[in-house]
């Protein structure tokens, strides 16, 4: 329990998150003899992963804006929506007071940076496509477990916590596609929501079995990343309605 | 007043709503001599109507996903958005703390069930089309009065309570169509929003005239259902802008 | 500081805002010798500007509904979303309790009036096109500074307050276009978001330099209006991604 509140404090810390964590580790390590150094490394990595995921999501938002030939304002809007949209919905639904990026401006800076970066160099990014897809998978995994862990911390029930993980990881992308007038690929082409669902489910399951928080977090994130990675490597697609229908015995009608 | 809080407690009760209501009826019937058995039957029916409406809205969300050939994740998203989207917006705007489905997981279960059901059997549902349209009318009527009643209970002004009823009944469908990149039929083809508006208006009006809550609720729901039903039976459409324009005296310009 | 809370009270007052302001001016002028009459004129103008902006935004929402040939329900929905959508998002994100229009029904009345007005006379509005574009510029400027000032009043950080100004001024239009399945013009064609950004930025900057609130508000609003006006008069467009790319040295790839 105390471990969980510690890393939440870290995630929402003001700036120089890593330094503060390092400082906090020393102090906690002195006062909490049961706490072992490896935990802190895990927590720092999670904070870094969260920042990294926000930046990567912002970059994918910028690329989505480039495809529609938007102006810089459009780039910033889509980067912002993709980077922090899911977490914003989560915070509103859980009634957590100020949304996370209003308390920690680093997220705003990351989103704007991602947008500006892409606006000026997007035409050079195609060669980075592979790196981006894999970075996005890291963001997906980290956002899913962070979303679920924050929900548990807020006292949400397990089922709600799982939903909040999926929402944190995928909500921003869905709103971005709503603004762009596209149907999100993740709803009919890619192993994406199911990877987030699996990661969040594993975290909530392990937590309710009494596993240490960092174990639950990292196993959950690992499962989400592995599933998404398998989808990328083996080019897997989830069964869509038409294929489900084809494999069914009954004659096809107009659904 | 106490009647209203009772059924709200019922609507948000944890599970086995009906059993708890039955239990509560017995106890209240003993302590509240003025309360007559028919009230409880009305309240139980409302709770059942709310669950029924959620399931039916989830099924229409699933059918909307089938039309776009989404995967199971897409089915669940659209079922969820259609089933609880309107009530979620209402709870956020009224600042009611946790949204209703975070406190009562039965709604999540209903939405996921509706999605899974449709994913596997949607091609057999066309013959059920008529049943679905009428079930949807039940959901519309119940959601409109529940939305307005919850708003009044939260202390909202009459005008706001009416809006909240319309929002609860139609908000989910509008968000679903935003995700699907369609313009909601209810905005240009169907007697739908106006039915919700009439039902919410009647409830709020009767309530401000001092009518017993269950009377206001059921008369309001009846009016909404009757209007929507008339729209279905007689294939009525509300006048759209172009028809309003045609009937106007002035020469048509490009608006 | 007290000036700011005064006009906020004015903005959110129940009805007859102007009369109450006039009344409050007299009383405050007596008790606060440092306060000069011109301030109150400024505050009254801001309240009037807010109402005016809401009505104008509602009218543009109605015109957007006319283009898609919606029914009256659709007109009201788009008018409402355009008129109060941005401020609603701002209030939810800042966790300000009830959203502003739930406390002050005048906004609802303004939005419904705008929708009904356009539904019956939109075909006569084209000649008013020029007046509408300039009225919309007034709404944009007022909404941007009101959004930022409310955010500062709620204790938001400068960066967040700037974002909230942009969100208040542009959020409603973005949601309207999401419902209409169009990509917002302001994201790729017009000096619009940047005008809001400049106005909010100037207000927040002047406020943090210690300028009197009404000076910060009116200079900010003036900058936003001037920028938007220059965009209209000189038909300026912000550089979009494709033009940014063209002017870049590197050979064009598929972004």
XYZ file of C-alpha atoms in Angstrom, chain C residues 130-221:
92
model
C -19.745 39.618 -42.625
C -21.408 40.745 -39.390
C -21.324 37.157 -38.146
C -17.633 36.664 -38.829
C -16.803 39.808 -36.892
C -19.201 38.947 -34.055
C -17.551 35.555 -33.856
C -14.194 37.329 -33.478
C -15.607 39.219 -30.483
C -16.779 35.923 -28.950
C -13.370 34.342 -29.552
C -11.538 37.220 -27.822
C -13.903 37.416 -24.835
C -14.025 33.644 -24.308
C -10.224 33.371 -24.411
C -9.654 35.971 -21.683
C -12.613 34.816 -19.556
C -11.364 31.219 -19.738
C -7.851 32.187 -18.649
C -9.087 34.546 -15.925
C -11.371 31.867 -14.451
C -8.497 29.389 -14.504
C -6.184 31.835 -12.682
C -8.978 32.514 -10.191
C -9.219 28.735 -9.590
C -5.509 28.695 -8.761
C -4.300 27.134 -12.010
C -0.676 27.582 -13.051
C 0.081 30.093 -15.831
C 0.668 27.447 -18.499
C -2.599 25.707 -17.591
C -4.464 29.048 -17.533
C -3.303 29.796 -21.070
C -4.476 26.376 -22.249
C -7.840 26.886 -20.544
C -8.309 30.169 -22.412
C -7.668 28.478 -25.747
C -9.937 25.581 -24.739
C -12.792 27.921 -23.720
C -12.574 29.805 -27.004
C -12.119 26.863 -29.377
C -13.359 23.699 -27.618
C -17.013 24.199 -28.527
C -16.256 24.603 -32.207
C -14.083 21.485 -32.239
C -16.810 19.333 -30.625
C -19.374 20.777 -33.052
C -17.250 19.688 -36.014
C -16.717 16.258 -34.439
C -20.510 15.802 -34.343
C -20.821 17.079 -37.929
C -17.990 14.823 -39.127
C -15.931 17.681 -40.474
C -12.326 18.558 -39.699
C -12.459 21.948 -37.933
C -11.411 24.754 -40.292
C -9.577 26.342 -37.381
C -7.134 23.409 -37.425
C -5.879 24.013 -40.955
C -7.202 27.178 -42.523
C -7.634 30.070 -40.180
C -5.886 32.381 -37.749
C -8.133 31.322 -34.899
C -6.448 29.145 -32.297
C -3.355 31.319 -32.509
C -5.457 34.434 -31.840
C -6.932 32.780 -28.748
C -3.468 31.652 -27.672
C -2.053 35.176 -28.032
C -4.930 36.728 -26.068
C -4.707 34.221 -23.236
C -0.946 34.492 -23.173
C -1.051 38.287 -22.894
C -3.623 38.156 -20.072
C -1.646 35.597 -18.086
C 1.616 37.436 -18.738
C 0.258 40.821 -17.653
C -1.397 39.258 -14.602
C 1.865 37.653 -13.485
C 3.592 41.027 -13.954
C 1.088 42.489 -11.503
C -1.075 44.477 -13.910
C -4.610 45.314 -12.742
C -6.993 42.560 -13.755
C -9.145 44.662 -16.013
C -6.100 45.927 -17.884
C -4.845 42.367 -18.391
C -8.294 41.267 -19.539
C -8.865 44.039 -22.020
C -5.367 44.119 -23.446
C -5.556 40.320 -23.861
C -8.976 40.517 -25.504
